[in-house]
Coordinates of C-alpha atoms and ligand atoms in Angstrom, one line a residue:
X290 CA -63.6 -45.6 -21.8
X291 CA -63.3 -44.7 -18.4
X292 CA -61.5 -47.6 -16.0
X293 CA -61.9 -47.7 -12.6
X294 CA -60.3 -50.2 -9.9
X295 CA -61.0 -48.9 -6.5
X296 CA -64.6 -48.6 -5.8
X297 CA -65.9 -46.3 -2.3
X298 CA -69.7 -47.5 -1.4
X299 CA -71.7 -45.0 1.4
X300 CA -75.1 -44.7 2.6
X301 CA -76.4 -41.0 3.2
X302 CA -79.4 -39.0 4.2
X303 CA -82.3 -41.1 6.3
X304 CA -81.9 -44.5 6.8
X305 CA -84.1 -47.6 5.1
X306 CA -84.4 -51.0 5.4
X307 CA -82.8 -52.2 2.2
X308 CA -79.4 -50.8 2.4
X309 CA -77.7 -53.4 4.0
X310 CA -78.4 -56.2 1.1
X311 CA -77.7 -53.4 -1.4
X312 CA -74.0 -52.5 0.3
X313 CA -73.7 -56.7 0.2
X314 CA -74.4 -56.4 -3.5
X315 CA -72.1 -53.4 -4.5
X316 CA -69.3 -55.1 -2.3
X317 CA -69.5 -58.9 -3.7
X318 CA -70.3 -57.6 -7.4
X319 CA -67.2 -55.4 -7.3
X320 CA -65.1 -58.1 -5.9
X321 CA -66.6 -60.4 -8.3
X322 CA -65.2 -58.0 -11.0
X323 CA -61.8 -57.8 -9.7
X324 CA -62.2 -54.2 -8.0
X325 CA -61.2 -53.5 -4.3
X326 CA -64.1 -51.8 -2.2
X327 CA -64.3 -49.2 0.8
X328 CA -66.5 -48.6 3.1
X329 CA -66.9 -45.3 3.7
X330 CA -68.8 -44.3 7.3
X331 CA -71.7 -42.0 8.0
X332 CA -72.2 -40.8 4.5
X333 CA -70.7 -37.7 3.3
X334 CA -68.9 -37.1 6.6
X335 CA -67.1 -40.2 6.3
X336 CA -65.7 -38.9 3.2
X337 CA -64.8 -35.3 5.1
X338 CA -63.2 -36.8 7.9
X339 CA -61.3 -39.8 5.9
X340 CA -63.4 -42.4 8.2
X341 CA -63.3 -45.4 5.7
X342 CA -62.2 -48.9 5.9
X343 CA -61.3 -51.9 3.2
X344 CA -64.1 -54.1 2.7
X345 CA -63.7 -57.8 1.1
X346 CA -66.6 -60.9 0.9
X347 CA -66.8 -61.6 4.2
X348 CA -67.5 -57.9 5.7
X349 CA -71.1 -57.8 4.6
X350 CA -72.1 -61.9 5.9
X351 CA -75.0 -61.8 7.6
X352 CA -76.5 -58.8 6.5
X353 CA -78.9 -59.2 4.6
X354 CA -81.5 -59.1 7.4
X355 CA -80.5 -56.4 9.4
X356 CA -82.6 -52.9 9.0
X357 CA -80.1 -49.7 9.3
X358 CA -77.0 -49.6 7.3
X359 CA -73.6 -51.3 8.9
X360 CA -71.9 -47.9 7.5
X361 CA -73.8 -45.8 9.5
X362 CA -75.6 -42.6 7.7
X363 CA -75.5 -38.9 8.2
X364 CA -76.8 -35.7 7.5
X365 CA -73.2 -33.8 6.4
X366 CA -73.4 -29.9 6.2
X367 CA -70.0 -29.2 5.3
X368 CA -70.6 -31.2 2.4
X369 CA -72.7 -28.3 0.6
X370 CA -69.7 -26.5 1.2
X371 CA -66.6 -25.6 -1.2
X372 CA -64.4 -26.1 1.3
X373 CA -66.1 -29.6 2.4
X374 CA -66.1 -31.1 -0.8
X375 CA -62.8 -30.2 -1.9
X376 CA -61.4 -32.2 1.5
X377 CA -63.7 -34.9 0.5
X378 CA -61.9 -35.2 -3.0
X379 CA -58.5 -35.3 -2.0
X380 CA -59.4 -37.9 0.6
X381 CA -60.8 -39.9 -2.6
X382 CA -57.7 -39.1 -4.2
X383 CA -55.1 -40.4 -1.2
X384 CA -57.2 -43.7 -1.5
X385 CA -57.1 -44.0 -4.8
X386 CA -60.8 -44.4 -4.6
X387 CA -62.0 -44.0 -8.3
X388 CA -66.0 -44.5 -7.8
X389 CA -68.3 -44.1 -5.9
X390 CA -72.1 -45.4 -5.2
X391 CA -73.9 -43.2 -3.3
X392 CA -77.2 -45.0 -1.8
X393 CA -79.6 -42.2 -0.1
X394 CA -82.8 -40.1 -1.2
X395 CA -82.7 -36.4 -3.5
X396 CA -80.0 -35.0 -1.0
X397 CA -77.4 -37.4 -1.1
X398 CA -78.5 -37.3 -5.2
X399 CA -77.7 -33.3 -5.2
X400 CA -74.7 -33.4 -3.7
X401 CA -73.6 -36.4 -5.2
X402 CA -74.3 -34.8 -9.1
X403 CA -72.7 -31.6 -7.5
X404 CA -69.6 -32.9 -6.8
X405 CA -69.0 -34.9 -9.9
X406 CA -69.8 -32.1 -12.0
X407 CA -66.7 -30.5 -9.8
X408 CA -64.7 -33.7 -10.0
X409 CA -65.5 -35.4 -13.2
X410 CA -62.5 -37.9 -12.7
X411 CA -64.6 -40.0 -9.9
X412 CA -67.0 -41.2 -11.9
X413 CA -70.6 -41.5 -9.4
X414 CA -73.4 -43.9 -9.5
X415 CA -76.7 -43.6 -7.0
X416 CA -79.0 -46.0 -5.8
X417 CA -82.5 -44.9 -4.7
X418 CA -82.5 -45.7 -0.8
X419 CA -85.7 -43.7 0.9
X420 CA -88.8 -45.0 2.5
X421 CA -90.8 -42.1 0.8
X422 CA -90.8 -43.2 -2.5
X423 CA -90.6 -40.0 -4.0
X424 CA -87.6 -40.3 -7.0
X425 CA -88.4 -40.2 -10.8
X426 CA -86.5 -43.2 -12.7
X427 CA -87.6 -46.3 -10.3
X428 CA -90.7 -47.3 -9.0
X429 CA -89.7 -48.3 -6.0
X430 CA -87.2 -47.2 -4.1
X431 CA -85.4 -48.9 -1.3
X432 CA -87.3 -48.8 1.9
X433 CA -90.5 -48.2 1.3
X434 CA -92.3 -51.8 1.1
X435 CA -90.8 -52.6 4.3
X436 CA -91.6 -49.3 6.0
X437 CA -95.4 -49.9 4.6
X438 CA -95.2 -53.4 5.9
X439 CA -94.2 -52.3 9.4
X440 CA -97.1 -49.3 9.6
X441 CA -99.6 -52.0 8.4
X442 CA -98.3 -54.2 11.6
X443 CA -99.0 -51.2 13.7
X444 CA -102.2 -50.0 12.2
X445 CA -103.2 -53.6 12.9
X446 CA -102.7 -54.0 16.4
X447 CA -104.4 -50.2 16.5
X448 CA -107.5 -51.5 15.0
X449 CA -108.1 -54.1 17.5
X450 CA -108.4 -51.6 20.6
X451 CA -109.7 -49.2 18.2
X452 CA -112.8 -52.0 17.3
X453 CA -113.1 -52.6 21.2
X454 CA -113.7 -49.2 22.6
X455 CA -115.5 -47.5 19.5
X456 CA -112.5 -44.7 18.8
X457 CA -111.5 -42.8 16.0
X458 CA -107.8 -43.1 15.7
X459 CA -106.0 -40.4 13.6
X460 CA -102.3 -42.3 12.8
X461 CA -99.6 -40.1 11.5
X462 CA -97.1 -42.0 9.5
X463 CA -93.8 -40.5 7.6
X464 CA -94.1 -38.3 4.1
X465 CA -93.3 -34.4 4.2
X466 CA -93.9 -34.1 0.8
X467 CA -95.1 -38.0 -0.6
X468 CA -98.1 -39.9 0.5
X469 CA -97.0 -43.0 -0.9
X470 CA -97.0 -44.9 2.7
X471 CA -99.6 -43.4 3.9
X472 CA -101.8 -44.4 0.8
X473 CA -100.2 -48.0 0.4
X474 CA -101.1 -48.4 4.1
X475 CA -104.6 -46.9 4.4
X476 CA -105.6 -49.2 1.5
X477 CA -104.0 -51.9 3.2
X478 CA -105.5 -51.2 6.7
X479 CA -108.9 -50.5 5.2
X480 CA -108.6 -46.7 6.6
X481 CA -112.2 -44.7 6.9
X482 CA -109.6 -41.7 5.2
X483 CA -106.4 -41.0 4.1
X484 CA -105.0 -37.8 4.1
X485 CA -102.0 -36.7 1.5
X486 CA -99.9 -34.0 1.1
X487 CA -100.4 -34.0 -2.4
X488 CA -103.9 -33.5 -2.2
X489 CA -106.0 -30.9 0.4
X490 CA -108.9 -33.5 2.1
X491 CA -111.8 -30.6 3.8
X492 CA -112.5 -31.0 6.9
X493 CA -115.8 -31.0 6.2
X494 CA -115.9 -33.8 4.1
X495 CA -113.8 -35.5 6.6
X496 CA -116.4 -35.2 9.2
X497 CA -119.3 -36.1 6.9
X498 CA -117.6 -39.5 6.0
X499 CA -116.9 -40.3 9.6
X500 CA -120.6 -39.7 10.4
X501 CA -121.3 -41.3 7.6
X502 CA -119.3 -44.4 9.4
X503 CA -121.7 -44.2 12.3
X504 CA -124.6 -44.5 10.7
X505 CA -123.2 -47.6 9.1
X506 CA -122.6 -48.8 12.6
X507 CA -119.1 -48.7 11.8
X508 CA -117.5 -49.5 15.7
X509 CA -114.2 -48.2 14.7
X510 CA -112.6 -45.7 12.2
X511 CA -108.9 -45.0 11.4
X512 CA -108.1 -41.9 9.6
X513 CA -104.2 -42.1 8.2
X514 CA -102.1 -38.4 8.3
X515 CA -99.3 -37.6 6.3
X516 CA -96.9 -35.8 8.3
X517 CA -97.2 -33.4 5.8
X518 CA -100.8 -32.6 5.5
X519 CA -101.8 -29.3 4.9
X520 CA -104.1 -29.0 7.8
X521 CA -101.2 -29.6 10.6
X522 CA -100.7 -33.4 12.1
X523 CA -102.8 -36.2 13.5
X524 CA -103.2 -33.7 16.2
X525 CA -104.1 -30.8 14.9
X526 CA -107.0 -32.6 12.9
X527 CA -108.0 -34.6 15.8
X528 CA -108.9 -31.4 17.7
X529 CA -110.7 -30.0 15.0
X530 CA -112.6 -33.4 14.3
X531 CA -113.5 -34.2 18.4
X532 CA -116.0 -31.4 18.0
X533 CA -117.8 -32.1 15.8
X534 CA -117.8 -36.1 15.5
X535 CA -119.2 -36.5 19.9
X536 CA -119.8 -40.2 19.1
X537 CA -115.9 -41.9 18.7
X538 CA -113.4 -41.4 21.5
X539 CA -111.3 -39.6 19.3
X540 CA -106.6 -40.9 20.2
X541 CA -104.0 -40.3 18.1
X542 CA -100.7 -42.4 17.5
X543 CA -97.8 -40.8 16.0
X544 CA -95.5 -43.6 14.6
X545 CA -92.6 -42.1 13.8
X546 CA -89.4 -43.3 13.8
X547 CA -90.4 -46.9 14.4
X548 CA -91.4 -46.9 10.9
X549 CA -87.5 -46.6 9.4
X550 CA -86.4 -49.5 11.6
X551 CA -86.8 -53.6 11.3
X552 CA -85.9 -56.3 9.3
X553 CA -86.1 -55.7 5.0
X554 CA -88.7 -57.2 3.5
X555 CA -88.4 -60.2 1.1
X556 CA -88.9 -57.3 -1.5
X557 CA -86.4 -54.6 -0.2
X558 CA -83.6 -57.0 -0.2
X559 CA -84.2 -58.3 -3.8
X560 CA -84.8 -54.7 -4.7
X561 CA -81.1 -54.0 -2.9
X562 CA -79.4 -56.6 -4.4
X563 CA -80.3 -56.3 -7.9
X564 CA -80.1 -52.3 -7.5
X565 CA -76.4 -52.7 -6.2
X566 CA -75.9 -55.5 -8.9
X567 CA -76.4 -53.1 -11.4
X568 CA -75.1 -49.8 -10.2
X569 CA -71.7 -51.4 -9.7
X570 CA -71.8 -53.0 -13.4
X571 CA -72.9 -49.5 -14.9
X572 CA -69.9 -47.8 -13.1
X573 CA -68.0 -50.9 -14.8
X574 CA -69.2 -50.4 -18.2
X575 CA -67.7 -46.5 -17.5
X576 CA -71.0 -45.2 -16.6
X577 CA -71.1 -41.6 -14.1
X578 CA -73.4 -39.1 -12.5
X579 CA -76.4 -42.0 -13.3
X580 CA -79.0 -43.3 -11.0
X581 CA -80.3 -46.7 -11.1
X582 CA -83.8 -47.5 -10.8
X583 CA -86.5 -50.6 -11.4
X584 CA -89.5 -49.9 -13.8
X585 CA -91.7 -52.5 -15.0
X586 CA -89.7 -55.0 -13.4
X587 CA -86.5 -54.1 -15.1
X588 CA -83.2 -52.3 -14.4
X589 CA -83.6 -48.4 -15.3
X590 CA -80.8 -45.8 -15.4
X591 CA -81.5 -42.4 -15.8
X592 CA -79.2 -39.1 -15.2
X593 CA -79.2 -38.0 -12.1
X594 CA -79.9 -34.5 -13.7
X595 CA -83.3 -36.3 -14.8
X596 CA -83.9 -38.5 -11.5
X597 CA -83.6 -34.5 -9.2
X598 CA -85.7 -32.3 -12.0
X599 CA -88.5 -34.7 -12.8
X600 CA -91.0 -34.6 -10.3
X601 CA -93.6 -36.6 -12.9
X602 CA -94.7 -39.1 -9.3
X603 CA -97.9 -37.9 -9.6
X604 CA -100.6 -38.5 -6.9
X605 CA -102.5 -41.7 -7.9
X606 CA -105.9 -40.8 -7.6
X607 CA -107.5 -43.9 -8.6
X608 CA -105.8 -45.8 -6.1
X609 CA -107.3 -43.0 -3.5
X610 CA -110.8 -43.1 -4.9
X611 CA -110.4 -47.2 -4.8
X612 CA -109.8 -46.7 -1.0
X613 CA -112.6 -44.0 -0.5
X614 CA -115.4 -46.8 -2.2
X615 CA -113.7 -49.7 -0.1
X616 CA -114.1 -48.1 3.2
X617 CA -117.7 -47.6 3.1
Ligands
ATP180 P1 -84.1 -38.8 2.8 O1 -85.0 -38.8 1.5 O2 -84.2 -40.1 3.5 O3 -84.3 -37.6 3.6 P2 -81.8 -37.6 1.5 O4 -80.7 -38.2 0.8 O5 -82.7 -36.8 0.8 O6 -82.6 -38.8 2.2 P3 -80.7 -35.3 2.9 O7 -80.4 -35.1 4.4 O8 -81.6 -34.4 2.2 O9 -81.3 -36.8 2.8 O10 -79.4 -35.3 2.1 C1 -78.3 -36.2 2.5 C2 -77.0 -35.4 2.5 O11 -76.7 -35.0 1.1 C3 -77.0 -34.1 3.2 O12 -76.8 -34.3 4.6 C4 -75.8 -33.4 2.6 O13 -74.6 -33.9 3.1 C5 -75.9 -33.9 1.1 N1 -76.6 -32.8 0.4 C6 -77.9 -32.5 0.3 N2 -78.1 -31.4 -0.5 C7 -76.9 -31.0 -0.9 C8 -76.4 -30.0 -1.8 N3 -77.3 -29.1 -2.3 N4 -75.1 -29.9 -2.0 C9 -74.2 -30.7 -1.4 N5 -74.6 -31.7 -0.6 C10 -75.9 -31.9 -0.4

């Protein structure tokens, strides 16, 4: 069975709340276990450019609350690269670094499965860390309740000028390609609509059910976007909508980034700790190129083969329909 004694821990891709308690976890569990641990900077360019440090118990205190990632994150090109992963190795290899948990979204997964299928001697373990929620083999994945949390704060505070002025406020929240927050949040925020990119909404029908609202004397209405919508963003719709729905004063709020930041929820760092818990005991028991993941309130681990080709997260329509019925 494969043996490993120096463990390398980076964060990679976008940033979410979570990451810190789960880099606490890997480090403390490894230690636990007799193994050193390195920190290795800004994701896969940390790796490149040989920016990592030795990390013991006392490196990760008082983490646990902060949002971000104390080892910084990147986007890494070179790392797609021959040339840029074959640097990364033998920097692995001068540390004597024999494993590595990756914590990022389906990027950092590729590239992670790429280059231990290169470099099957450092065995690789990766722990879902993306507000979008968007990877087969874990329900969850780190980031997203707190993200949710934070838009409901927002959409909250929005609905209270929203009530007192009679406006229709079209909020674009984060999601290219997963509607997860925006439908967690719009059933949350009681939103008059919700509109995925897993599912085209007509305009038309958009309209209706906002005139709808005003003859239900409805004094406010907030429609949640996607950032990946088909029809555009919050803008785009807005325009379209203002001429036909006269009665609302029709703003728009783009949240954005404010949505990756802020302190994890109670859920996020339980969700980090037992994730890093168990990726750093599955790299122990000579586990590689696996993801870990929480279903049914229990530690899954899949391949990461599996975790990058299934995309079974269907849309969850009855959730949506739920929300439709509820915001008459
Ligand atoms: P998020 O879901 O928050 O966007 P992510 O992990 O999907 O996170 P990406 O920027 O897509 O974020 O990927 C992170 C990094 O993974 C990239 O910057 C790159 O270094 C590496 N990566 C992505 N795809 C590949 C690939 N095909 N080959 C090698 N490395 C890759």
């Amino acid at each position: 069975m494969r043996k490993i004694s120096k463990l390398g821990v980076l964060t990679s891709g976008g940033d979410a709340p979570g990451m810190n308690p789960c880099i606490r976890s890997v480090v403390r569990t490894a230690i636990y276990n007799g193994l050193q641990v390195v920190g290795i900077r800004r994701g896969y360019q940390g790796l490149i450019e040989d920016d990592m440090y030795d990390m013991n118990t006392r490196s990760v205190s008082n983490i646990l609350d902060l949002g971000g990632t104390i080892l910084k994150t990147a986007r890494c090109l070179p790392f797609r690269t021959d040339e840029g992963m074959e640097t990364a190795y033998q920097n692995l290899k001068k540390h004597e670094i024999d494993a590595i948990v990756v914590i990022g979204g389906d990027g950092t997964f590729t590239g992670a499965l790429r280059f231990s299928q290169k470099y099957p001697d450092i065995a690789v373990l990766g722990v879902p860390g993306t507000i979008d929620n968007d990877l087969y083999g874990s329900t969850y994945t780190l980031g997203f309740d707190t993200a949710t949390n934070t838009v409901i704060e927002a959409i909250d505070k929005i609905r209270d000028t929203a009530d007192a002025h009679d406006r229709l406020f079209f909020i674009e929240v984060m999601g290219r390609d997963s509607g997860a927050i925006a439908l967690r949040a719009g059933i949350s925020c009681g939103a008059e609509a919700i509109l995925l990119p897993e599912k085209e909404t007509a305009i038309e029908n958009l309209i209706e059910n906002l005139k709808g609202g005003q003859y239900n004397k409805k004094s406010s209405s907030i429609v949640i976007v996607a950032e990946g919508d088909k029809h555009g963003g919050a803008y785009d719709i807005a325009k379209i909508v203002q001429k036909e729905v006269k009665f609302y004063d029709v703003k728009v709020t783009i949240l954005g980034h404010l949505q990756r930041g802020g302190s994890p929820s109670a859920f996020d760092r339980i969700l980090g700790s037992r994730l890093g818990y168990a990726a750093v005991n599955a790299l122990i028991a000579g586990k590689s190129q696996m993801m870990v993941g929480l279903e049914a309130n229990h530690i899954k681990i899949t391949s990461l083969e599996e975790a990058l080709n299934q995309h079974d997260f269907k849309l969850e329509e009855d959730l949506l329909q739920m929300a439709e019925i509820l915001s008459i």
